[in-house]
XYZ file of C-alpha atoms in Angstrom:
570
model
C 32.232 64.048 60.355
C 33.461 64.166 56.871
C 30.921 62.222 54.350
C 32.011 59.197 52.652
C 32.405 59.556 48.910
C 32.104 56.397 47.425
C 32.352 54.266 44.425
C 29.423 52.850 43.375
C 30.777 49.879 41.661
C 31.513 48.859 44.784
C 28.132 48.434 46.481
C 26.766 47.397 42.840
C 23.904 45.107 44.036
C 23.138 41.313 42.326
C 19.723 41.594 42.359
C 17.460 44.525 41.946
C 14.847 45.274 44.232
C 11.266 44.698 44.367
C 11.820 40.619 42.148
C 10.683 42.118 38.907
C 10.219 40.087 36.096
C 12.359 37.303 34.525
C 13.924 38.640 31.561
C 13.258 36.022 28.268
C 16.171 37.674 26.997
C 18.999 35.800 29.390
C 17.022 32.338 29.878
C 15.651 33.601 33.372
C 18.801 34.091 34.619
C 18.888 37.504 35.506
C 16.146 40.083 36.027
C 14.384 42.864 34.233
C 12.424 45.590 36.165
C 9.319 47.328 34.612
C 9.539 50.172 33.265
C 8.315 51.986 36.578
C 10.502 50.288 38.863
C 13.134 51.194 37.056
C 13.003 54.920 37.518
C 14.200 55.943 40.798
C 14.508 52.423 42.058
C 16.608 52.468 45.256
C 18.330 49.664 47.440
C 19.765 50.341 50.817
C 20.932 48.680 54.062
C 21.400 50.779 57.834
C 24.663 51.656 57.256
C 24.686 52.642 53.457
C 22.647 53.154 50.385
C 23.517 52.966 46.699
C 21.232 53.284 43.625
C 19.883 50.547 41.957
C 21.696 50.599 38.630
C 21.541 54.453 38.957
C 23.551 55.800 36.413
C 20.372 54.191 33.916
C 17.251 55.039 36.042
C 16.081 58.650 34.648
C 12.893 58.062 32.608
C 14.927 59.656 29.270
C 17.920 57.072 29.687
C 15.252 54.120 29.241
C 13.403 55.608 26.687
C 17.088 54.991 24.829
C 17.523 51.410 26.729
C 13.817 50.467 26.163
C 13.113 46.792 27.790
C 16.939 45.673 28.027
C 17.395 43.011 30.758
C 18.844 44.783 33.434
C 22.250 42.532 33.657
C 22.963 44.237 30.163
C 22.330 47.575 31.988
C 24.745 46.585 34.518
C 27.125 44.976 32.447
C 27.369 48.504 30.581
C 27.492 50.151 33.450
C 30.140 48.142 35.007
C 32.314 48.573 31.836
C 31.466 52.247 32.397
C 32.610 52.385 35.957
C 36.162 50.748 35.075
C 36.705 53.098 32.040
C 36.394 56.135 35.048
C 38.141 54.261 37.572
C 41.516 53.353 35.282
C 41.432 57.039 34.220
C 43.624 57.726 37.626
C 42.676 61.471 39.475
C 39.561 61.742 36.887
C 36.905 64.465 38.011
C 34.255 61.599 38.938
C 32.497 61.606 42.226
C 29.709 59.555 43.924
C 28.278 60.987 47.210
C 26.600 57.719 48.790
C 23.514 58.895 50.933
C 23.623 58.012 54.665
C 19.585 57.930 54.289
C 17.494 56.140 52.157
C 15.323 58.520 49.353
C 12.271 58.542 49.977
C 9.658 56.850 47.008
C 6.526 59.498 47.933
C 4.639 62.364 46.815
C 4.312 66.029 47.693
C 0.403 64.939 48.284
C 1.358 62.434 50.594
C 3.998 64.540 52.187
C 1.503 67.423 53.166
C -0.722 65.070 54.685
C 1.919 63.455 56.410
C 2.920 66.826 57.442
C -0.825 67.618 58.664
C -0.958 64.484 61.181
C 2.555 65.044 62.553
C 1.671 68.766 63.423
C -2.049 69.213 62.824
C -2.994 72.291 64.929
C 0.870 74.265 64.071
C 0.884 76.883 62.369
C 2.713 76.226 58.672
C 2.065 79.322 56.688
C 2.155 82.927 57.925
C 1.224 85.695 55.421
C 2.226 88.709 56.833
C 0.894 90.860 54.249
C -2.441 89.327 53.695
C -3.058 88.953 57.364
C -3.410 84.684 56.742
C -2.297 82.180 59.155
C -2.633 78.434 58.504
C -1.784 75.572 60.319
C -0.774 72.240 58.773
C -4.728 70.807 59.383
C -5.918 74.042 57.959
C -3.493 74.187 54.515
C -4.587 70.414 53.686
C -8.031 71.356 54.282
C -8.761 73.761 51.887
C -5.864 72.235 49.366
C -7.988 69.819 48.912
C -11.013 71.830 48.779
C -9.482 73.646 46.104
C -8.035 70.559 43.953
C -11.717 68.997 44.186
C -13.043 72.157 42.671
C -10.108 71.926 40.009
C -11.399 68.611 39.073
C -15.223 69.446 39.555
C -14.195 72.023 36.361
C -13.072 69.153 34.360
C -9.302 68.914 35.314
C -7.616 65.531 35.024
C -4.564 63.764 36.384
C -1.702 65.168 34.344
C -3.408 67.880 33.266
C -1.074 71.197 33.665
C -2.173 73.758 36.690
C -0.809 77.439 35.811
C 0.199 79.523 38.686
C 1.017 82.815 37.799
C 1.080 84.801 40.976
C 3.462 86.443 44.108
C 4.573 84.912 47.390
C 0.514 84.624 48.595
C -1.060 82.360 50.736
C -3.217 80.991 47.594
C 0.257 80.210 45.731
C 1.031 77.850 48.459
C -2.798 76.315 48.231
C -2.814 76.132 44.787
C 0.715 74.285 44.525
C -0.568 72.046 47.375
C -4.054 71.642 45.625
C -2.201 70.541 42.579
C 0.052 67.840 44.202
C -3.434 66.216 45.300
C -4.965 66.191 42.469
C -2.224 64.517 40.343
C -1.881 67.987 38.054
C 1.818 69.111 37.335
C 1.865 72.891 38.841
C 3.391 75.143 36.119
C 5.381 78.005 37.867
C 5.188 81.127 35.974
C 6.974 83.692 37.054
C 4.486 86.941 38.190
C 6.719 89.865 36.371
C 6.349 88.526 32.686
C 4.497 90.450 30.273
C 1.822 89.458 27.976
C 3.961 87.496 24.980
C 5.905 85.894 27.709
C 2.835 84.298 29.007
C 1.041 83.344 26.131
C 4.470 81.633 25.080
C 4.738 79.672 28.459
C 0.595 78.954 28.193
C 1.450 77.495 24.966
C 4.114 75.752 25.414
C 2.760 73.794 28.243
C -0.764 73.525 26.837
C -1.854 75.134 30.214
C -5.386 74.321 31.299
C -6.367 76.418 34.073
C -4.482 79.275 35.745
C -4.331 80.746 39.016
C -3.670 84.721 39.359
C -4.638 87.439 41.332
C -6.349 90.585 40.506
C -2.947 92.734 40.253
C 0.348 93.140 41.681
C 2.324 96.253 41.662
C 1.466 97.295 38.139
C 0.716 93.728 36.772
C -3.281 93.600 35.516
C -3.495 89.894 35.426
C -7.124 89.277 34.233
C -6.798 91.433 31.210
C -3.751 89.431 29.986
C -5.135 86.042 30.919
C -8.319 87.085 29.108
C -5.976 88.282 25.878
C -4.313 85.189 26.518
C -7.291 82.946 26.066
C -7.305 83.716 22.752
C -4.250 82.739 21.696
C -4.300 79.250 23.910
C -6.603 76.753 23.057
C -6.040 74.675 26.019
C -6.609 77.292 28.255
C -10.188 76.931 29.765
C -9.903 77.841 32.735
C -8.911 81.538 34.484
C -9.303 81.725 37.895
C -8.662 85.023 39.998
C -8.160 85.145 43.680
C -10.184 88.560 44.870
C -12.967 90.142 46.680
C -14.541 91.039 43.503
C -15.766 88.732 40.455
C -14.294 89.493 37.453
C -16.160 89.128 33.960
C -14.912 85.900 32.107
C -13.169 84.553 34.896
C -13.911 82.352 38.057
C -13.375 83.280 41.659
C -11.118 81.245 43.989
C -13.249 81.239 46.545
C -15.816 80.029 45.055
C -14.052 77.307 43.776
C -13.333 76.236 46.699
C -16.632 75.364 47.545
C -17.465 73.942 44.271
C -17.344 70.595 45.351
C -19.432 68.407 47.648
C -18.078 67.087 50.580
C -17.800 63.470 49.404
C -15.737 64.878 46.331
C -13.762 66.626 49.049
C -12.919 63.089 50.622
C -12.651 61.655 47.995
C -8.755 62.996 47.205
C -7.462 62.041 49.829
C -8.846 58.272 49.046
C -7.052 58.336 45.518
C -3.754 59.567 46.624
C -2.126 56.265 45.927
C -2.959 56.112 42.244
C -0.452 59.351 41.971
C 2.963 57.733 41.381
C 6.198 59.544 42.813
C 7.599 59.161 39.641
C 5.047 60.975 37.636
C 5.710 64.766 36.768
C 4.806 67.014 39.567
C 6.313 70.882 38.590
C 7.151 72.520 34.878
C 9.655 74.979 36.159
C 10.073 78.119 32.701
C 14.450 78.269 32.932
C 16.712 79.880 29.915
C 17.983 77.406 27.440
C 21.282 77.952 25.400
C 19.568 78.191 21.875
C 15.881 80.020 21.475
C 13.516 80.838 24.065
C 12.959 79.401 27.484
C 12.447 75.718 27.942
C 9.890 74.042 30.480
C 11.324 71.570 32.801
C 9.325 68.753 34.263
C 9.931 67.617 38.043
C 9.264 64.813 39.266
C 7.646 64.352 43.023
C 10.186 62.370 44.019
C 12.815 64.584 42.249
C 11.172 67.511 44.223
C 10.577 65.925 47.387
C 13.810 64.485 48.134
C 15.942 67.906 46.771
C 13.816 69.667 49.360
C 14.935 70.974 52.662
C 14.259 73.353 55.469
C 15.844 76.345 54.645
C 15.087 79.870 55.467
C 16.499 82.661 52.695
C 17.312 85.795 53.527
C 17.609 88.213 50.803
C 20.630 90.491 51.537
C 20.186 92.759 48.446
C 17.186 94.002 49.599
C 18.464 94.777 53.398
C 20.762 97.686 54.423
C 20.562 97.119 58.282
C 20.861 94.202 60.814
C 17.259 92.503 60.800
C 16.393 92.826 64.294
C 16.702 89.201 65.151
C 19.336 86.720 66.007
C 20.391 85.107 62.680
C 21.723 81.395 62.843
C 22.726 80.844 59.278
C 22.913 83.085 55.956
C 22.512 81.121 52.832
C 23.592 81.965 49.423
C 22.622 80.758 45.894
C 21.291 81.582 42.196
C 24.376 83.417 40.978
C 27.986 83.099 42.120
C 29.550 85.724 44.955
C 32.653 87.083 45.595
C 34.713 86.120 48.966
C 34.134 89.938 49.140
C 30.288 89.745 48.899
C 30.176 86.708 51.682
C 32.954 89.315 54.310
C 30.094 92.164 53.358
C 27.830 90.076 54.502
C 29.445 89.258 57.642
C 29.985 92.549 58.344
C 26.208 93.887 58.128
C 24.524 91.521 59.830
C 26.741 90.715 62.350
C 27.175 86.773 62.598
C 30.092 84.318 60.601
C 27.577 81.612 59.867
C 27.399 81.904 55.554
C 26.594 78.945 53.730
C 26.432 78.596 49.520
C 24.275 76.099 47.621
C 24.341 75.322 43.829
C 22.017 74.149 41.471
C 19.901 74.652 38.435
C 16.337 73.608 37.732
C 16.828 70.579 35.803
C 18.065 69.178 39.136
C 15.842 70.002 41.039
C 17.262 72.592 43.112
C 20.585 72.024 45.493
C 23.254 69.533 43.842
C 25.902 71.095 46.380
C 26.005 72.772 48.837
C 28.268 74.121 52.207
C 29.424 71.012 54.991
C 28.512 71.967 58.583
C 31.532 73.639 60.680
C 32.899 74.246 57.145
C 36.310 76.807 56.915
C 35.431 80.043 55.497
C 37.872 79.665 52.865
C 35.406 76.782 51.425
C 32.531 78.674 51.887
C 34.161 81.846 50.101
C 35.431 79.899 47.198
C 33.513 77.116 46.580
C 29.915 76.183 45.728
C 29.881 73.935 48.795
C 30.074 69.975 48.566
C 28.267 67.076 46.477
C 25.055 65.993 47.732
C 23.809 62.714 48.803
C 22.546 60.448 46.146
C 24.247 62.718 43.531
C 26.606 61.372 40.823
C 29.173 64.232 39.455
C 31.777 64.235 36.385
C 33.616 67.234 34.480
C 34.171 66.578 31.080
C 36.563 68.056 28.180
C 34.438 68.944 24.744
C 34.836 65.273 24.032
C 32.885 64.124 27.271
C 36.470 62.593 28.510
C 36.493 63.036 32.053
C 39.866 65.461 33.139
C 41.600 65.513 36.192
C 40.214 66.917 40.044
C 41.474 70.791 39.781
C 40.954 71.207 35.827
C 37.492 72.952 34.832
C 35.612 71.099 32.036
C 31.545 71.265 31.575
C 30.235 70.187 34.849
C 27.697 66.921 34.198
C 25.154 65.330 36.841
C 23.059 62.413 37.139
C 20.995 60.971 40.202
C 17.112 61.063 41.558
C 17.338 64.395 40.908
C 17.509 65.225 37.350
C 14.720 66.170 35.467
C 12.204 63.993 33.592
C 12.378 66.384 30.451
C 11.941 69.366 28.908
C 8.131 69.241 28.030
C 7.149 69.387 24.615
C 11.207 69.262 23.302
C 12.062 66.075 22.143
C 15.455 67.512 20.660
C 16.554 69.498 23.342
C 16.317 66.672 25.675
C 18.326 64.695 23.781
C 21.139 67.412 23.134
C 21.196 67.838 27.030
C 20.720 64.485 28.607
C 22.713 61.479 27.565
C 21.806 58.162 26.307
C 23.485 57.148 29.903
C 21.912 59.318 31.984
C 24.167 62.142 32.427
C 22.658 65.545 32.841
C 25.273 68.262 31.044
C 24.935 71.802 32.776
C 26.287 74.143 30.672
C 28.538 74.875 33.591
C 32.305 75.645 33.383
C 33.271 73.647 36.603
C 36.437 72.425 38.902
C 35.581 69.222 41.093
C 38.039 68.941 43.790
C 38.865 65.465 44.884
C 37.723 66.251 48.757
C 34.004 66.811 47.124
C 33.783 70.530 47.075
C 33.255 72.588 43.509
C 34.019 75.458 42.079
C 31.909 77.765 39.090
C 34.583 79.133 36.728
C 32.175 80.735 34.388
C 28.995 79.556 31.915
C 30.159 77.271 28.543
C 27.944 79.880 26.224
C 26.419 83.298 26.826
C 23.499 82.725 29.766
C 23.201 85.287 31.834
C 22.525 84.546 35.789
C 21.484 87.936 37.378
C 19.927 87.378 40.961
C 19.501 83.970 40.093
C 16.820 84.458 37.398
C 18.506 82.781 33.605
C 18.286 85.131 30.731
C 18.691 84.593 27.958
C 20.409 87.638 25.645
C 18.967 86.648 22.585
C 15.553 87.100 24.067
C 16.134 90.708 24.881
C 17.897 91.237 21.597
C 14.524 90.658 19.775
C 12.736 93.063 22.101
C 15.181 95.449 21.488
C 15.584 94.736 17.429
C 11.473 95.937 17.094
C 12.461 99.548 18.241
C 12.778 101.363 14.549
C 15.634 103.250 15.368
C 17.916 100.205 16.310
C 19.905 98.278 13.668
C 21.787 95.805 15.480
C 22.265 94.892 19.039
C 24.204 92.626 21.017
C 23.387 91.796 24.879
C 25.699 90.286 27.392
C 26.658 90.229 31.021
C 28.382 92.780 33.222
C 29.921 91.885 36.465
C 27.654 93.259 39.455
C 28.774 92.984 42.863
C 25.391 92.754 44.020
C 23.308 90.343 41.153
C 26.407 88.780 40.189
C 25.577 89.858 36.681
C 23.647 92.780 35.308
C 22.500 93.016 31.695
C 24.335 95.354 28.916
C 23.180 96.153 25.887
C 25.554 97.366 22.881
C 23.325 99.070 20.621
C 23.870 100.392 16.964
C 21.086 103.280 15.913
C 20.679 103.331 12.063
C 22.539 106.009 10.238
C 21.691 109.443 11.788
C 19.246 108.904 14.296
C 19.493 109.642 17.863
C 18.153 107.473 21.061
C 18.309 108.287 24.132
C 19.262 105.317 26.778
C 15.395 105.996 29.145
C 13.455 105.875 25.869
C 15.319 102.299 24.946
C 14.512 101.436 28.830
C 10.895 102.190 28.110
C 10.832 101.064 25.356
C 11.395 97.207 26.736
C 9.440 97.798 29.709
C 6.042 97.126 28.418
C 6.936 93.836 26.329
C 9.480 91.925 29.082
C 9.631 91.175 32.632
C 11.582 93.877 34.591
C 14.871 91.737 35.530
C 15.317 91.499 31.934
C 15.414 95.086 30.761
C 19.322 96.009 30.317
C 20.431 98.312 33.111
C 23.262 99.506 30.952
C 22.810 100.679 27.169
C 26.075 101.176 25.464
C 25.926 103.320 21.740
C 28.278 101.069 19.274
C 29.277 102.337 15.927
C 30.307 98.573 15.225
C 31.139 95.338 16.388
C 34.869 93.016 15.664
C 33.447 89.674 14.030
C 35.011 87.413 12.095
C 35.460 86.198 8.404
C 32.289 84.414 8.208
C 30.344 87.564 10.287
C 30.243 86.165 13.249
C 30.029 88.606 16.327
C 33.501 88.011 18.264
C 34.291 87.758 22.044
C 34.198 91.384 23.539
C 36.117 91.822 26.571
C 34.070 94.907 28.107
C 35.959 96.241 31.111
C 34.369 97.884 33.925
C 34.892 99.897 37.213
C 32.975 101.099 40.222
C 33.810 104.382 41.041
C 32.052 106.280 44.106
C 29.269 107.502 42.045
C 27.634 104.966 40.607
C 27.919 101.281 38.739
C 29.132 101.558 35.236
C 30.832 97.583 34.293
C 32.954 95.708 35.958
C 35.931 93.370 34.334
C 34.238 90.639 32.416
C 34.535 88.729 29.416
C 31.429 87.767 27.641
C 31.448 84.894 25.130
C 28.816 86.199 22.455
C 29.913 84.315 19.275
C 26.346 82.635 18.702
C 24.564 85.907 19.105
């Protein structure tokens, strides 16, 4: 049955929930909520649930409002509402929830998890040879997170892990969520200056690695790394062996006494759902990456059960049954999803959409959907989700016109850490979340992606950035200008290109640039394509101009593919 997209000025409660406290302001008339209660406050009945004055409950948004009574909030917001609703056929949607969100933790969700199915299994790690039930992951979570805060670590304090899909990942996220630290996720392929940037950044206190992965030596850049971050204190390395300067996981696991043990469970309720949970590293429009904080509500609610299967890396039918193929990080082709269909053998495809400072899936395929929705949309708006294209003048246009695609709802981010301006430039004084994302919002609820507002690159559904890459590249001494954009891949969605000028009379060759870049950025971001340039069309004022750079697969091998890249603020 088709979801109900509704209004919300039309199940605009009186009264917000939970009393709060009489606001001086309007003579006691109406009601103000703390500041708490007014994040992620949520009203409900059995039949349908609305958000209590939602388009103003995102902790930025009240750092604008402050202590206004909430009747001002809603008088605004009202005034808001009518200014969409006269604006007849305006690209505004709000997808009412048939279930209430839930006001928890991830803490309090794993040991939920642990009574419900105690003796299940929960984690299987093939390659380690590790199998954990529920009981078992809670156990030694909070093992861990009492020997995290037997070293000195403190509510709020951030929890690096920098590490593969292992069983410890999972422990120390888990660990982290227990003890009230926010988790930072750093991905395990970047190189030394990319971590030291994201240690930085973050003011990273203790870090989780292990000894290597494929050619990654992780405690001899931590221990580099050290020096360069003062907050860092802490470098702990899951392996057999101890490693000078460093701690072992195992034995931090038994650093604390049992009563410590207990005792994190008993102080579960003094972490508030609302609090950050997860700094998540993603690719900003200006500069280098930015750090988003998560909530645990944010992160809990977003969640689902949902197995991916990475087609990119599979030639053959897995020998299984599959029930469903999902799709997401970086757009595909209806040609990619019949591909699909074709290999493995089954007509089931579904596509999500999101980006990190949402928390994850924003849309998303309807059960018993028609192909042709799957194949050329990102799916449909999800519950509790508020959705609005705007022109450059943040003037909502029509359903069927593409405009920058903006969000707001439970889900958006509390902020990018440590970047007062950014936040601002990217979340409104309302609430509204902008993406960066050229969008079309259909009036039935589905989207489409018509391309990115500015020059991100989305390859495999890892951001880059090109003016990161262009710096790598600008240190070789043989370069003397460079430009990096996207070229269409049917596989990644994008691949990386980069147009390079060698100074007068020298000669590169395109593996020595490759090498070059290896051993100073993560893999994914090292071009796969380097084009020679004699020179670039820019304009009056020496700006770079848009390049259309036209491609073709022939039998042989991937050269481009049609695409127009935007790089005017390279």
């Amino acid at each position: 049955m088709r979801r109900k997209i509704t209004h919300p000025i039309d199940f605009q409660p009186d009264v917000p929930p939970g009393g709060g406290q009489q606001s001086p302001q309007n003579g006691g008339r109406g009601t103000r909520l703390s500041r708490r209660d007014q994040i992620n406050r949520s009203v409900g009945t059995a039949d349908n649930l609305v958000f209590a004055y939602g388009r103003f409950r995102e902790v930025n948004a009240f750092r604008n409002w402050g202590t206004r009574d909430v009747p001002s909030i809603r008088r605004y917001r009202s005034s808001r509402e009518e200014r969409l609703g006269e604006e007849a056929g305006s690209s505004y949607l709000f997808q009412q929830g048939s279930t209430a969100l839930r006001d928890e933790t991830l803490g309090n969700l794993a040991a939920d998890a642990a009574r419900r199915w105690a003796h299940k299994e929960c984690v299987i790690s093939v390659h380690q040879g590790v199998r954990l039930t529920f009981a078992e992951l809670l156990g030694r979570a909070d093992r861990f997170a009492a020997g995290l805060k037997r070293l000195g670590l403190e509510r709020g304090d951030r929890f690096g892990i920098w590490a593969p899909n292992d069983v410890e990942w999972i422990i120390g996220f888990v660990a982290a969520m227990r003890a009230g630290l926010v988790a930072v996720s750093l991905n395990p392929t970047y190189q030394l200056d990319e971590i030291v940037y994201c240690l930085q950044k973050v003011g990273v206190k203790a870090v989780l690695s292990p000894d290597n992965f494929k050619t990654q030596d992780y405690p001899a850049m931590l221990l580099r790394a050290k020096r360069m971050c003062p907050a860092l204190e802490h470098i702990i390395i899951y392996s057999r062996d101890h490693v000078a300067g460093t701690r072992r996981f195992a034995d931090v696991e038994q650093l604390a006494s049992k009563i410590e043990v207990e005792r994190v469970a008993g102080e579960q309720d003094r972490i508030s759902c609302h609090s950050g949970s997860n700094i998540q590293f993603t690719s900003g429009t200006t500069g280098r990456p930015k750090a988003t904080l998560l909530s645990h509500k944010s992160l809990l609610n977003n969640s689902g059960q949902i197995t991916l299967l990475d087609v990119y890396h599979r030639v053959q039918p897995p020998p299984i049954t599959l029930a469903c193929g999902i799709t997401g990080g970086a757009i595909a082709s209806p040609e990619f999803f019949k591909k699909i269909r074709e290999s493995f053998n089954f007509d089931n495809m579904k596509s999500i959409y999101g980006l990190t400072e949402v928390s994850g899936v924003i849309f998303h395929s309807m059960p018993n959907e028609k192909n042709e929705l799957t194949d050329n949309t990102v799916g449909h708006l999800s519950d509790h989700i508020e959705a609005m294209v705007v022109d450059e003048n943040g003037k909502t246009v029509p359903f069927g016109t593409h405009g920058e695609l903006w969000i707001r709802g439970y889900s958006n981010m509390i902020e990018y850490y440590n970047d007062e301006e950014a936040t601002r430039k990217t979340i409104t004084k309302d609430g509204w979340f902008k993406t960066g994302d050229q969008f079309i919002l259909r009036s039935d609820g589905y989207g489409q992606i018509v391309g990115r507002l500015k020059e991100l690159i989305i390859r495999g559904g890892e951001n880059i950035f090109p003016k990161e890459i262009e710096d790598v590249i600008m240190m070789h001494p043989l370069v003397a200008e460079v430009q990096v954009i996207g070229a269409y891949d049917k596989v990644y969605g994008e691949e990386l290109c980069a147009c390079v000028r060698v100074q007068d009379g020298a000669k590169l060759e395109k593996e020595e640039l490759k090498k070059f870049c290896a051993s100073r950025i993560a893999s994914f971001k090292i071009p796969r394509y380097v084009e020679f340039v004699t020179n670039y069309p820019k304009t009056s004022s020496g700006k770079v101009q848009k390049i259309d750079n036209r491609a073709r697969e022939n039998s042989e091998n991937m050269v481009l593919e049609s695409m127009t890249m935007n790089i005017n603020d390279c």
